[in-house]
PDB file of C-alpha atoms and ligand atoms in Angstrom:
ATOM      1  CA  MET A   1     -55.563 -17.090  24.263  1.00 90.00           C
ATOM      2  CA  THR A   2     -54.196 -18.066  27.980  1.00 96.00           C
ATOM      3  CA  VAL A   3     -52.283 -15.733  29.894  1.00 98.00           C
ATOM      4  CA  ARG A   4     -50.335 -16.913  32.931  1.00 98.00           C
ATOM      5  CA  THR A   5     -47.896 -15.075  35.711  1.00 98.00           C
ATOM      6  CA  GLY A   6     -45.425 -16.397  37.453  1.00 98.00           C
ATOM      7  CA  ILE A   7     -43.525 -14.871  40.575  1.00 98.00           C
ATOM      8  CA  GLY A   8     -39.717 -16.258  41.685  1.00 98.00           C
ATOM      9  CA  TRP A   9     -37.933 -14.715  44.608  1.00 98.00           C
ATOM     10  CA  ASP A  10     -33.925 -15.757  45.482  1.00 98.00           C
ATOM     11  CA  SER A  11     -31.134 -15.159  47.400  1.00 98.00           C
ATOM     12  CA  HIS A  12     -27.572 -16.154  47.931  1.00 98.00           C
ATOM     13  CA  ARG A  13     -24.889 -15.305  50.712  1.00 98.00           C
ATOM     14  CA  PHE A  14     -21.391 -13.515  49.462  1.00 98.00           C
ATOM     15  CA  THR A  15     -18.117 -15.430  50.002  1.00 97.00           C
ATOM     16  CA  PRO A  16     -14.828 -14.613  48.822  1.00 96.00           C
ATOM     17  CA  GLY A  17     -13.030 -16.583  46.372  1.00 95.00           C
ATOM     18  CA  ARG A  18     -16.463 -17.261  44.284  1.00 96.00           C
ATOM     19  CA  ARG A  19     -17.888 -15.349  40.897  1.00 95.00           C
ATOM     20  CA  LEU A  20     -20.169 -12.706  41.064  1.00 98.00           C
ATOM     21  CA  VAL A  21     -22.439 -13.286  38.000  1.00 98.00           C
ATOM     22  CA  LEU A  22     -25.819 -12.142  37.562  1.00 98.00           C
ATOM     23  CA  GLY A  23     -28.156 -12.744  34.628  1.00 98.00           C
ATOM     24  CA  GLY A  24     -25.250 -14.744  32.868  1.00 98.00           C
ATOM     25  CA  VAL A  25     -22.797 -11.706  33.286  1.00 98.00           C
ATOM     26  CA  GLU A  26     -19.509 -12.014  35.258  1.00 97.00           C
ATOM     27  CA  ILE A  27     -19.195  -8.831  37.094  1.00 97.00           C
ATOM     28  CA  ALA A  28     -15.825  -7.456  38.685  1.00 96.00           C
ATOM     29  CA  HIS A  29     -16.085  -7.827  42.250  1.00 96.00           C
ATOM     30  CA  ASP A  30     -13.823  -8.977  45.215  1.00 95.00           C
ATOM     31  CA  GLU A  31     -16.210 -11.295  46.508  1.00 96.00           C
ATOM     32  CA  GLY A  32     -18.838 -13.404  44.328  1.00 97.00           C
ATOM     33  CA  LEU A  33     -22.133 -15.644  45.893  1.00 97.00           C
ATOM     34  CA  ALA A  34     -22.116 -19.091  47.030  1.00 96.00           C
ATOM     35  CA  GLY A  35     -23.828 -21.855  45.741  1.00 93.00           C
ATOM     36  CA  HIS A  36     -24.032 -25.282  44.453  1.00 90.00           C
ATOM     37  CA  SER A  37     -24.531 -23.916  40.906  1.00 90.00           C
ATOM     38  CA  ASP A  38     -22.587 -20.883  39.487  1.00 93.00           C
ATOM     39  CA  ALA A  39     -25.054 -18.729  42.130  1.00 96.00           C
ATOM     40  CA  ASP A  40     -26.733 -16.541  39.298  1.00 98.00           C
ATOM     41  CA  VAL A  41     -29.556 -15.327  42.004  1.00 98.00           C
ATOM     42  CA  LEU A  42     -31.075 -13.181  38.793  1.00 98.00           C
ATOM     43  CA  THR A  43     -31.115 -16.590  36.761  1.00 98.00           C
ATOM     44  CA  HIS A  44     -32.438 -18.329  39.375  1.00 98.00           C
ATOM     45  CA  ALA A  45     -35.887 -16.227  40.077  1.00 98.00           C
ATOM     46  CA  VAL A  46     -35.832 -15.851  35.916  1.00 98.00           C
ATOM     47  CA  ILE A  47     -36.262 -19.701  36.605  1.00 98.00           C
ATOM     48  CA  ASP A  48     -38.518 -19.453  39.644  1.00 98.00           C
ATOM     49  CA  ALA A  49     -41.316 -17.089  37.177  1.00 98.00           C
ATOM     50  CA  VAL A  50     -41.279 -19.146  34.446  1.00 98.00           C
ATOM     51  CA  LEU A  51     -41.819 -22.043  35.657  1.00 98.00           C
ATOM     52  CA  GLY A  52     -44.320 -20.848  38.264  1.00 98.00           C
ATOM     53  CA  ALA A  53     -46.189 -19.302  35.833  1.00 98.00           C
ATOM     54  CA  ALA A  54     -46.275 -22.668  33.883  1.00 98.00           C
ATOM     55  CA  SER A  55     -47.180 -24.772  37.056  1.00 98.00           C
ATOM     56  CA  LEU A  56     -44.255 -26.278  37.133  1.00 98.00           C
ATOM     57  CA  GLY A  57     -43.717 -26.370  40.323  1.00 98.00           C
ATOM     58  CA  ASP A  58     -39.879 -24.619  41.462  1.00 97.00           C
ATOM     59  CA  ILE A  59     -36.009 -24.752  40.887  1.00 96.00           C
ATOM     60  CA  GLY A  60     -35.268 -27.403  43.518  1.00 94.00           C
ATOM     61  CA  GLN A  61     -37.351 -29.832  42.215  1.00 95.00           C
ATOM     62  CA  HIS A  62     -35.939 -29.510  38.712  1.00 95.00           C
ATOM     63  CA  PHE A  63     -32.626 -29.103  39.143  1.00 91.00           C
ATOM     64  CA  PRO A  64     -31.830 -30.213  42.653  1.00 86.00           C
ATOM     65  CA  ASP A  65     -28.356 -28.963  44.497  1.00 83.00           C
ATOM     66  CA  THR A  66     -27.866 -32.244  45.993  1.00 84.00           C
ATOM     67  CA  ASP A  67     -27.085 -33.330  42.264  1.00 83.00           C
ATOM     68  CA  GLU A  68     -23.664 -33.168  41.366  1.00 84.00           C
ATOM     69  CA  ARG A  69     -24.500 -32.793  37.834  1.00 84.00           C
ATOM     70  CA  PHE A  70     -25.355 -29.142  38.982  1.00 82.00           C
ATOM     71  CA  ARG A  71     -22.583 -28.753  40.646  1.00 83.00           C
ATOM     72  CA  ASP A  72     -20.979 -25.110  39.422  1.00 84.00           C
ATOM     73  CA  ALA A  73     -23.440 -25.441  36.852  1.00 88.00           C
ATOM     74  CA  ASP A  74     -23.690 -22.345  33.992  1.00 94.00           C
ATOM     75  CA  SER A  75     -27.827 -21.260  34.924  1.00 96.00           C
ATOM     76  CA  LEU A  76     -28.269 -20.005  31.824  1.00 97.00           C
ATOM     77  CA  VAL A  77     -27.926 -23.617  30.825  1.00 96.00           C
ATOM     78  CA  LEU A  78     -30.522 -24.478  33.857  1.00 96.00           C
ATOM     79  CA  LEU A  79     -32.418 -22.043  32.843  1.00 97.00           C
ATOM     80  CA  ASP A  80     -32.196 -23.402  28.925  1.00 97.00           C
ATOM     81  CA  ALA A  81     -33.916 -26.678  30.226  1.00 96.00           C
ATOM     82  CA  ALA A  82     -36.099 -24.958  32.124  1.00 97.00           C
ATOM     83  CA  LEU A  83     -37.932 -23.184  29.280  1.00 98.00           C
ATOM     84  CA  GLU A  84     -38.052 -26.216  26.972  1.00 98.00           C
ATOM     85  CA  ARG A  85     -39.995 -27.850  29.763  1.00 97.00           C
ATOM     86  CA  VAL A  86     -42.035 -25.032  29.737  1.00 98.00           C
ATOM     87  CA  ARG A  87     -42.770 -24.772  25.877  1.00 97.00           C
ATOM     88  CA  ALA A  88     -43.420 -28.372  26.086  1.00 97.00           C
ATOM     89  CA  ALA A  89     -46.437 -27.399  28.268  1.00 97.00           C
ATOM     90  CA  GLY A  90     -47.596 -25.318  25.683  1.00 97.00           C
ATOM     91  CA  PHE A  91     -46.460 -21.828  26.829  1.00 98.00           C
ATOM     92  CA  ALA A  92     -44.391 -19.135  25.343  1.00 98.00           C
ATOM     93  CA  VAL A  93     -42.824 -16.479  27.616  1.00 98.00           C
ATOM     94  CA  GLU A  94     -43.529 -12.890  26.133  1.00 98.00           C
ATOM     95  CA  HIS A  95     -42.003 -10.471  29.273  1.00 98.00           C
ATOM     96  CA  VAL A  96     -40.227 -10.845  32.037  1.00 98.00           C
ATOM     97  CA  ASP A  97     -39.796  -8.322  34.905  1.00 98.00           C
ATOM     98  CA  THR A  98     -37.075  -8.242  37.538  1.00 98.00           C
ATOM     99  CA  THR A  99     -35.169  -6.345  40.555  1.00 98.00           C
ATOM    100  CA  ILE A 100     -32.318  -7.400  42.120  1.00 98.00           C
ATOM    101  CA  LEU A 101     -31.641  -6.312  45.572  1.00 98.00           C
ATOM    102  CA  LEU A 102     -27.699  -5.910  45.635  1.00 98.00           C
ATOM    103  CA  GLU A 103     -25.591  -3.031  48.025  1.00 97.00           C
ATOM    104  CA  ARG A 104     -22.699  -3.308  45.876  1.00 96.00           C
ATOM    105  CA  PRO A 105     -21.466  -3.447  43.068  1.00 97.00           C
ATOM    106  CA  LYS A 106     -23.653  -0.924  41.282  1.00 96.00           C
ATOM    107  CA  VAL A 107     -25.449  -2.911  38.853  1.00 97.00           C
ATOM    108  CA  GLY A 108     -26.330   0.106  36.209  1.00 97.00           C
ATOM    109  CA  PRO A 109     -22.986  -0.465  34.122  1.00 97.00           C
ATOM    110  CA  HIS A 110     -24.066  -3.775  33.570  1.00 98.00           C
ATOM    111  CA  ARG A 111     -27.619  -3.230  32.919  1.00 98.00           C
ATOM    112  CA  ASP A 112     -27.933  -3.648  29.582  1.00 97.00           C
ATOM    113  CA  ALA A 113     -25.495  -6.581  29.247  1.00 98.00           C
ATOM    114  CA  ILE A 114     -27.443  -8.588  32.025  1.00 98.00           C
ATOM    115  CA  ARG A 115     -30.893  -7.307  29.631  1.00 98.00           C
ATOM    116  CA  ALA A 116     -29.508  -8.491  26.564  1.00 98.00           C
ATOM    117  CA  SER A 117     -27.901 -11.988  28.481  1.00 98.00           C
ATOM    118  CA  LEU A 118     -31.189 -12.979  29.539  1.00 98.00           C
ATOM    119  CA  ALA A 119     -33.448 -11.992  26.499  1.00 98.00           C
ATOM    120  CA  GLY A 120     -31.180 -13.862  24.521  1.00 98.00           C
ATOM    121  CA  ARG A 121     -31.703 -16.928  26.141  1.00 98.00           C
ATOM    122  CA  LEU A 122     -35.597 -16.312  26.858  1.00 98.00           C
ATOM    123  CA  GLY A 123     -35.475 -15.835  22.998  1.00 97.00           C
ATOM    124  CA  LEU A 124     -37.161 -12.272  23.057  1.00 98.00           C
ATOM    125  CA  ALA A 125     -35.918  -8.789  22.490  1.00 98.00           C
ATOM    126  CA  PRO A 126     -34.372  -7.361  24.799  1.00 97.00           C
ATOM    127  CA  GLU A 127     -37.984  -4.633  25.064  1.00 97.00           C
ATOM    128  CA  ALA A 128     -39.228  -7.794  26.590  1.00 98.00           C
ATOM    129  CA  VAL A 129     -36.882  -7.834  29.497  1.00 98.00           C
ATOM    130  CA  ASN A 130     -36.210  -5.102  32.358  1.00 98.00           C
ATOM    131  CA  VAL A 131     -33.984  -5.014  34.957  1.00 98.00           C
ATOM    132  CA  LYS A 132     -33.809  -2.979  37.718  1.00 98.00           C
ATOM    133  CA  ALA A 133     -31.539  -3.253  40.534  1.00 98.00           C
ATOM    134  CA  THR A 134     -32.193  -1.634  44.213  1.00 98.00           C
ATOM    135  CA  THR A 135     -29.912  -1.625  47.656  1.00 97.00           C
ATOM    136  CA  GLY A 136     -31.070  -2.462  50.807  1.00 97.00           C
ATOM    137  CA  GLU A 137     -30.083   1.297  52.037  1.00 97.00           C
ATOM    138  CA  GLY A 138     -28.107   0.194  54.530  1.00 96.00           C
ATOM    139  CA  MET A 139     -30.989  -2.650  56.580  1.00 97.00           C
ATOM    140  CA  GLY A 140     -30.953  -6.071  56.249  1.00 98.00           C
ATOM    141  CA  PHE A 141     -28.810  -8.602  54.659  1.00 98.00           C
ATOM    142  CA  VAL A 142     -28.815  -6.663  51.812  1.00 98.00           C
ATOM    143  CA  GLY A 143     -28.362  -3.292  52.831  1.00 98.00           C
ATOM    144  CA  ARG A 144     -25.237  -5.590  55.079  1.00 98.00           C
ATOM    145  CA  GLY A 145     -23.563  -6.556  52.353  1.00 97.00           C
ATOM    146  CA  GLU A 146     -24.255 -10.070  53.454  1.00 98.00           C
ATOM    147  CA  GLY A 147     -25.952 -11.394  50.002  1.00 98.00           C
ATOM    148  CA  ALA A 148     -27.789 -10.161  46.794  1.00 98.00           C
ATOM    149  CA  GLY A 149     -31.437 -10.863  46.336  1.00 98.00           C
ATOM    150  CA  ALA A 150     -33.605 -11.320  42.914  1.00 98.00           C
ATOM    151  CA  LEU A 151     -37.162 -11.110  42.204  1.00 98.00           C
ATOM    152  CA  ALA A 152     -38.967 -11.974  39.387  1.00 99.00           C
ATOM    153  CA  VAL A 153     -42.524 -11.669  37.737  1.00 99.00           C
ATOM    154  CA  ALA A 154     -42.731 -13.975  34.343  1.00 98.00           C
ATOM    155  CA  THR A 155     -45.698 -13.453  31.725  1.00 98.00           C
ATOM    156  CA  LEU A 156     -46.282 -16.759  29.663  1.00 98.00           C
ATOM    157  CA  VAL A 157     -49.100 -17.294  27.039  1.00 98.00           C
ATOM    158  CA  ARG A 158     -50.659 -20.533  25.762  1.00 95.00           C
ATOM    159  CA  ARG A 159     -52.660 -20.000  22.488  1.00 83.00           C
TER     160      ARG A 159
HETATM  161 MG1  LIG B 201     -30.576 -19.770  44.026  1.00 56.87          MG
END
């Protein structure tokens, strides 16, 4: 059995008139994240983590932001497509750990929904997906509320 790990990092800027979507869950807020797709920063980090573990490059190579097909795309659909390529390479996702970097709104009330959403798409039990969140303590782009970031680590196996 071969075990591989991959890391993913993403960030998006807050802007008025956009939705805030984290792990496929829309969260009520007075602004949302800017981006070519739905700007689901957490799902983008997860996509990069699973692609990374399978040595399949990054999200920008698979789903370029110059491609009109991906304008306002549901990032969970991009995750589905990434997982198809990961499975075609012989890998199965075993576990995903994530951290959301966000000053506000609070992630806590939405944590279980985000976990269930990602686990469903990854074909994992909720116990195999972890969602953590932290603020920037007022520092940097996260702390100033200019944007949100997300980190993910994926563990894949090939039997
Ligand atoms: Mg992104």
